[in-house]
Amino acid sequence: MEGVLQQIEAYRSEINAFPVTNAAQLEEYRIKFLGTKGVVKSLFGEMRNVPADQKKEFGLVLNDFKQFAEAKYETAKETATHSQTSAANDMDLSLPGDPVQIGSRHPITLVRNRIIDIFHRLGFAVADGPEIEDDWHNFTALNLPENHPARDMQDTFYIHQNPDWLLRTHTSNVQTREMEKGNLPIRIICPGRVYRNETISARAHCFFHQVEGLYIDTDVSFADLKQTLYFFVQEMFGKDTQVRFRPSYFPFTEPSAEMDVTCTICGGSGCSLCKHTGWVEILGCGMVHPSVLENCGIDSNQYTGFAFGMGVERITQVKYNVNDLRLYSQNDIRFLKQFSSAV
Ligand code: PHE
């Protein structure tokens, strides 16, 4: 039996040294040590030649060896099959990944964010409000009582269920709500979607986006309004851009003005965007009417303020020469992707 024990020890060393890093070697190992004609089987065959009083001891040694041989097989199986999968995929982890199609922000979003950013630098906070509004906050509080002819300037969608409800025609409703809160001074801009009952064409749509602004404090003057908007124009369209104010009428401001900028497309020499005048209108503005302040519970003897309102589509048109309003809502990728690196 001494000889067999020595042989088992030799097999142990052989097993330890046996390379099993791939499926072929693993199979070779299995056949050699665990197969029907393998080492383990033949050693069990030796049992016959062992004297009866040593059979028990030999049996223990054999079982121990068998477990040892099997354990190596099991462990090696794990590693060998895994390396086989990665070998089969031929995976090169250093290769660049599949390209991911990244969308781009909508031009209206880009320009709106830019407007917000510019006014943010002047200390204006963003305020938000409902798109379905009541008559008071959209019209009456803003000096536009029922039957006021100026309501015709904003053709309105009313809501069936309640004659007092409508889709806001401007984001001035947010200004009304902020004024009613009474936390003075107020310095806000109100970006958002607004609705007007217009036939859809290149120059009109049933909805568009606005950014309106409101600044109320003691001693706010028209000079503050002009300087604020001049800063905005220079940041948005470039330092060479000039502005001009033309007297206008809005029920909620007095005096009121419309502001033009030198045409960004032709630089003032005349083109189709500026209708050969060299100027394009971009917003309405004025000093908040005292009645509006009073309607919202603000003492008009103590406080003054200015307000302005612009269409984001219009600013985008002037900045990028987009000549058809419908392009903004048609979702044509050929149009949209031109703005991926804009602003
Ligand atoms: N609310 C006006 C509109 O939508 C714009 C505006 C705002 C004009 C503030 C003057 C002052 O037409």
Coordinates of C-alpha atoms and ligand atoms in Angstrom, one line a residue:
M1 CA 0.0 0.0 0.0
E2 CA 3.0 2.3 0.6
G3 CA 3.6 2.6 -3.1
V4 CA 0.0 3.5 -3.9
L5 CA 0.1 6.3 -1.2
Q6 CA 3.2 7.7 -2.8
Q7 CA 1.6 7.6 -6.2
I8 CA -1.5 9.5 -4.8
E9 CA 0.9 12.2 -3.5
A10 CA 2.5 12.4 -7.0
Y11 CA -1.0 12.8 -8.6
R12 CA -1.8 15.6 -6.1
S13 CA 1.3 17.5 -7.4
E14 CA 0.3 16.7 -10.9
I15 CA -3.2 18.0 -10.3
N16 CA -1.9 21.2 -8.8
A17 CA 0.3 21.9 -11.8
F18 CA -2.3 20.9 -14.4
P19 CA -3.2 23.9 -16.6
V20 CA -7.0 24.3 -16.9
T21 CA -7.5 27.8 -18.3
N22 CA -9.7 27.0 -21.3
A23 CA -12.4 24.5 -22.2
A24 CA -10.1 22.1 -24.0
Q25 CA -7.7 21.8 -21.1
L26 CA -10.6 21.3 -18.7
E27 CA -11.9 18.4 -20.7
E28 CA -8.4 16.9 -20.9
Y29 CA -8.2 17.2 -17.1
R30 CA -11.7 15.6 -16.6
I31 CA -10.8 12.6 -18.8
K32 CA -7.4 12.1 -17.2
F33 CA -8.5 12.3 -13.5
L34 CA -12.3 11.9 -13.3
G35 CA -13.3 10.0 -16.4
T36 CA -14.4 6.3 -16.5
K37 CA -10.8 5.2 -17.3
G38 CA -9.3 8.0 -15.3
V39 CA -6.9 8.1 -12.3
V40 CA -9.6 8.3 -9.6
K41 CA -11.4 5.3 -11.0
S42 CA -8.3 3.2 -11.3
L43 CA -7.2 4.0 -7.8
F44 CA -10.5 2.8 -6.4
G45 CA -9.7 -0.4 -8.4
E46 CA -6.6 -0.7 -6.2
M47 CA -8.9 -1.3 -3.2
R48 CA -8.9 -5.0 -4.2
N49 CA -5.2 -5.4 -3.5
V50 CA -5.2 -3.7 -0.1
P51 CA -5.2 -6.0 2.9
A52 CA -8.5 -6.1 4.7
D53 CA -7.2 -4.4 7.9
Q54 CA -6.0 -1.4 5.8
K55 CA -9.0 -1.0 3.6
K56 CA -10.7 1.5 5.9
E57 CA -7.7 3.8 6.1
F58 CA -7.1 3.5 2.3
G59 CA -10.7 4.3 1.6
L60 CA -10.4 7.5 3.6
V61 CA -7.3 8.5 1.7
L62 CA -9.0 7.7 -1.6
N63 CA -12.1 9.7 -0.9
D64 CA -10.1 12.6 0.2
F65 CA -8.1 12.5 -3.1
K66 CA -11.3 12.2 -5.1
Q67 CA -12.7 15.3 -3.5
F68 CA -9.5 17.1 -4.1
A69 CA -9.5 16.2 -7.8
E70 CA -13.2 17.2 -8.2
A71 CA -12.8 20.5 -6.4
K72 CA -10.1 21.6 -8.8
Y73 CA -12.4 20.6 -11.7
E74 CA -15.4 22.7 -10.3
T75 CA -13.3 25.8 -9.7
A76 CA -11.6 25.5 -13.0
K77 CA -15.0 25.1 -14.8
E78 CA -16.1 28.5 -13.5
T79 CA -13.0 30.4 -14.8
A80 CA -12.7 28.4 -18.0
T81 CA -16.3 29.0 -19.1
H82 CA -16.1 32.7 -18.3
S83 CA -12.9 33.2 -20.2
Q84 CA -14.5 31.3 -23.0
T85 CA -17.5 33.7 -23.2
S86 CA -15.3 36.8 -23.4
A87 CA -13.0 35.1 -25.9
A88 CA -16.0 34.2 -28.0
N89 CA -17.3 37.8 -27.9
D90 CA -13.9 39.0 -28.7
M91 CA -14.6 42.1 -26.6
D92 CA -12.2 45.0 -26.8
L93 CA -13.0 47.2 -23.9
S94 CA -10.8 50.0 -25.3
L95 CA -13.1 50.5 -28.4
P96 CA -15.3 53.6 -28.3
G97 CA -19.0 52.8 -27.5
D98 CA -21.8 53.0 -30.0
P99 CA -22.7 56.6 -30.6
V100 CA -25.8 57.9 -28.8
Q101 CA -28.1 60.2 -30.7
I102 CA -28.4 63.3 -28.5
G103 CA -31.3 65.7 -29.1
S104 CA -31.0 69.4 -28.9
R105 CA -33.0 72.0 -27.1
H106 CA -35.8 73.7 -28.9
P107 CA -34.8 77.2 -30.2
I108 CA -37.7 78.7 -28.1
T109 CA -36.2 77.0 -25.0
L110 CA -32.7 78.2 -25.8
V111 CA -33.8 81.8 -26.3
R112 CA -36.1 81.8 -23.3
N113 CA -33.3 80.5 -21.1
R114 CA -31.0 83.2 -22.5
I115 CA -33.6 85.9 -21.7
I116 CA -34.0 84.6 -18.2
D117 CA -30.2 84.5 -17.7
I118 CA -29.8 88.1 -18.9
F119 CA -32.5 89.5 -16.5
H120 CA -31.3 87.2 -13.7
R121 CA -28.1 89.2 -13.9
L122 CA -30.1 92.4 -13.2
G123 CA -31.7 90.8 -10.2
F124 CA -35.0 89.7 -11.8
A125 CA -36.5 86.4 -10.3
V126 CA -38.7 84.1 -12.4
A127 CA -42.4 84.0 -11.4
D128 CA -44.9 81.5 -12.6
G129 CA -48.7 81.3 -12.8
P130 CA -51.7 79.5 -14.3
E131 CA -52.4 79.2 -18.0
I132 CA -56.1 78.8 -17.4
E133 CA -56.9 82.1 -15.8
D134 CA -59.9 84.1 -14.6
D135 CA -61.1 87.3 -16.1
W136 CA -59.8 89.5 -13.2
H137 CA -56.2 88.4 -13.3
N138 CA -55.9 88.4 -17.1
F139 CA -58.0 91.5 -17.9
T140 CA -60.0 93.5 -15.4
A141 CA -57.2 94.1 -12.8
L142 CA -55.0 95.3 -15.6
N143 CA -57.3 98.1 -16.4
L144 CA -59.1 96.2 -19.1
P145 CA -62.7 95.9 -17.8
E146 CA -65.4 94.0 -19.6
N147 CA -66.3 95.6 -22.9
H148 CA -63.1 97.7 -23.0
P149 CA -62.2 98.0 -26.7
A150 CA -58.6 97.2 -26.0
R151 CA -59.7 93.6 -25.3
D152 CA -59.9 93.3 -29.1
M153 CA -56.1 93.4 -29.3
Q154 CA -56.0 90.0 -27.7
D155 CA -58.5 87.7 -29.3
T156 CA -59.3 85.3 -26.5
F157 CA -60.2 81.6 -26.0
Y158 CA -62.9 81.4 -23.4
I159 CA -63.7 78.2 -21.5
H160 CA -67.1 76.6 -22.0
Q161 CA -67.8 75.5 -18.5
N162 CA -67.3 78.9 -17.0
P163 CA -67.6 82.3 -18.8
D164 CA -65.2 83.7 -16.2
W165 CA -62.4 81.4 -17.3
L166 CA -60.1 81.8 -20.3
L167 CA -56.7 80.8 -21.6
R168 CA -54.4 83.6 -20.6
T169 CA -53.6 85.9 -23.5
H170 CA -50.4 87.2 -21.9
T171 CA -48.3 86.3 -18.9
S172 CA -49.3 89.6 -17.3
N173 CA -51.7 87.5 -15.2
V174 CA -48.6 86.4 -13.2
Q175 CA -47.8 90.0 -12.6
T176 CA -51.3 90.7 -11.3
R177 CA -50.9 87.7 -8.9
E178 CA -47.5 88.8 -7.7
M179 CA -48.7 92.4 -7.1
E180 CA -51.7 91.0 -5.1
K181 CA -49.3 89.1 -2.8
G182 CA -48.0 92.6 -1.8
N183 CA -44.3 91.6 -1.2
L184 CA -42.6 94.8 -2.3
P185 CA -40.4 95.6 -4.0
I186 CA -41.2 93.3 -6.9
R187 CA -38.6 92.5 -9.6
I188 CA -39.8 89.5 -11.7
I189 CA -39.9 88.1 -15.1
C190 CA -42.7 85.8 -16.2
P191 CA -41.9 83.4 -18.9
G192 CA -44.7 81.1 -20.2
R193 CA -47.1 80.0 -22.9
V194 CA -50.0 82.2 -23.9
Y195 CA -53.0 81.7 -26.2
R196 CA -54.8 83.9 -28.7
N197 CA -57.6 83.0 -31.1
E198 CA -55.7 83.7 -34.3
T199 CA -55.8 81.8 -37.6
I200 CA -52.6 80.0 -38.0
S201 CA -50.2 81.4 -40.6
A202 CA -46.6 82.3 -41.1
R203 CA -47.1 85.4 -38.9
A204 CA -49.7 84.3 -36.3
H205 CA -50.4 81.2 -34.2
C206 CA -53.0 80.2 -31.6
F207 CA -50.3 80.0 -29.0
F208 CA -46.9 81.5 -28.4
H209 CA -44.4 82.2 -25.7
Q210 CA -43.8 85.4 -23.8
V211 CA -41.4 86.7 -21.2
E212 CA -42.9 89.7 -19.4
G213 CA -41.2 91.7 -16.7
L214 CA -42.3 93.9 -13.8
Y215 CA -40.3 96.1 -11.5
I216 CA -42.1 98.0 -8.7
D217 CA -40.4 100.0 -6.0
T218 CA -40.3 103.5 -4.7
D219 CA -38.8 105.9 -7.4
V220 CA -38.8 103.6 -10.4
S221 CA -38.6 105.8 -13.5
F222 CA -38.9 105.5 -17.2
A223 CA -35.1 106.0 -17.3
D224 CA -34.8 102.7 -15.4
L225 CA -37.0 101.0 -17.9
K226 CA -35.0 102.3 -20.9
Q227 CA -31.6 101.3 -19.3
T228 CA -32.9 97.8 -18.3
L229 CA -34.2 97.1 -21.8
Y230 CA -31.1 98.6 -23.5
F231 CA -28.9 96.2 -21.4
F232 CA -31.1 93.3 -22.4
V233 CA -30.9 94.2 -26.1
Q234 CA -27.1 94.5 -26.1
E235 CA -26.7 91.2 -24.3
M236 CA -29.1 89.4 -26.6
F237 CA -28.3 90.9 -30.0
G238 CA -24.8 92.3 -29.6
K239 CA -23.2 95.6 -28.4
D240 CA -23.7 97.4 -31.7
T241 CA -27.5 97.1 -31.6
Q242 CA -29.4 100.3 -31.2
V243 CA -32.9 100.8 -29.7
R244 CA -35.6 103.2 -30.3
F245 CA -38.9 103.8 -28.4
R246 CA -42.1 104.7 -30.1
P247 CA -45.1 106.0 -28.2
S248 CA -47.8 103.4 -28.0
Y249 CA -50.9 102.4 -26.1
F250 CA -51.6 99.6 -23.5
P251 CA -54.4 100.0 -20.9
F252 CA -52.1 98.8 -18.1
T253 CA -49.2 101.2 -18.7
E254 CA -49.0 105.0 -19.0
P255 CA -46.9 106.2 -20.7
S256 CA -46.5 103.2 -23.0
A257 CA -44.0 102.5 -25.7
E258 CA -43.0 99.9 -28.3
M259 CA -39.3 99.2 -28.6
D260 CA -37.5 98.6 -31.8
V261 CA -34.0 97.4 -32.4
T262 CA -31.8 97.9 -35.4
C263 CA -32.4 95.0 -37.8
T264 CA -30.0 92.2 -36.9
I265 CA -30.2 90.6 -40.3
C266 CA -29.3 93.6 -42.5
G267 CA -27.7 95.7 -39.9
G268 CA -30.0 98.6 -40.7
S269 CA -29.6 98.9 -44.4
G270 CA -33.0 97.4 -45.2
C271 CA -34.3 93.8 -45.8
S272 CA -37.5 91.8 -45.8
L273 CA -37.4 91.1 -42.0
C274 CA -37.4 94.9 -41.2
K275 CA -39.6 95.7 -44.2
H276 CA -36.8 97.9 -45.5
T277 CA -37.0 100.3 -42.5
G278 CA -33.8 99.1 -40.7
W279 CA -35.8 98.6 -37.5
V280 CA -37.7 95.7 -36.0
E281 CA -40.2 95.9 -33.2
I282 CA -39.5 93.4 -30.4
L283 CA -41.6 94.4 -27.3
G284 CA -44.1 96.6 -25.6
C285 CA -43.4 98.4 -22.4
G286 CA -44.4 101.3 -20.1
M287 CA -44.9 102.6 -16.6
V288 CA -47.4 100.6 -14.7
H289 CA -50.7 102.5 -14.7
P290 CA -51.6 103.8 -11.2
S291 CA -55.1 102.1 -11.4
V292 CA -53.4 98.8 -11.9
L293 CA -51.3 99.3 -8.8
E294 CA -54.4 100.3 -6.8
N295 CA -56.4 97.3 -8.2
C296 CA -53.8 95.0 -6.8
G297 CA -53.6 96.8 -3.4
I298 CA -50.4 98.8 -3.9
D299 CA -50.3 102.5 -2.9
S300 CA -49.7 104.3 -6.2
N301 CA -48.6 107.5 -4.3
Q302 CA -45.7 105.6 -2.8
Y303 CA -44.8 103.1 -5.5
T304 CA -44.1 103.3 -9.2
G305 CA -43.0 100.6 -11.6
F306 CA -42.3 99.6 -15.1
A307 CA -43.5 96.6 -17.1
F308 CA -42.6 95.1 -20.5
G309 CA -43.6 92.1 -22.5
M310 CA -42.0 90.3 -25.4
G311 CA -42.7 87.3 -27.6
V312 CA -40.0 84.6 -27.4
E313 CA -40.8 83.5 -31.0
R314 CA -40.3 87.1 -32.2
I315 CA -36.9 87.4 -30.4
T316 CA -35.9 84.1 -31.9
Q317 CA -37.0 85.3 -35.4
V318 CA -35.0 88.5 -35.1
K319 CA -31.9 86.6 -33.8
Y320 CA -32.0 83.7 -36.2
N321 CA -34.0 85.1 -39.1
V322 CA -36.8 82.4 -38.8
N323 CA -39.4 83.7 -41.2
D324 CA -42.3 81.3 -40.5
L325 CA -43.9 80.9 -37.0
R326 CA -45.2 77.5 -37.9
L327 CA -41.7 76.1 -38.0
Y328 CA -41.5 76.3 -34.2
S329 CA -44.3 73.7 -33.7
Q330 CA -43.9 71.4 -36.7
N331 CA -41.1 69.3 -35.1
D332 CA -39.1 69.1 -38.3
I333 CA -35.7 67.8 -37.3
R334 CA -34.0 69.6 -40.2
F335 CA -35.1 72.9 -38.6
L336 CA -34.6 71.9 -35.0
K337 CA -31.1 70.5 -35.3
Q338 CA -29.7 73.8 -36.6
F339 CA -29.9 75.1 -33.1
S340 CA -28.1 72.4 -31.3
S341 CA -25.1 74.6 -30.7
A342 CA -26.8 77.9 -30.8
V343 CA -27.1 80.7 -28.2
Ligands
PHE1 N1 -49.1 92.3 -22.1 C1 -48.7 92.9 -23.3 C2 -49.1 92.0 -24.5 O1 -49.2 90.8 -24.3 C3 -47.3 93.2 -23.4 C4 -46.9 94.3 -22.5 C5 -46.5 94.0 -21.2 C6 -47.0 95.7 -22.9 C7 -46.2 95.0 -20.3 C8 -46.6 96.7 -22.0 C9 -46.2 96.3 -20.7 O2 -49.4 92.4 -25.5

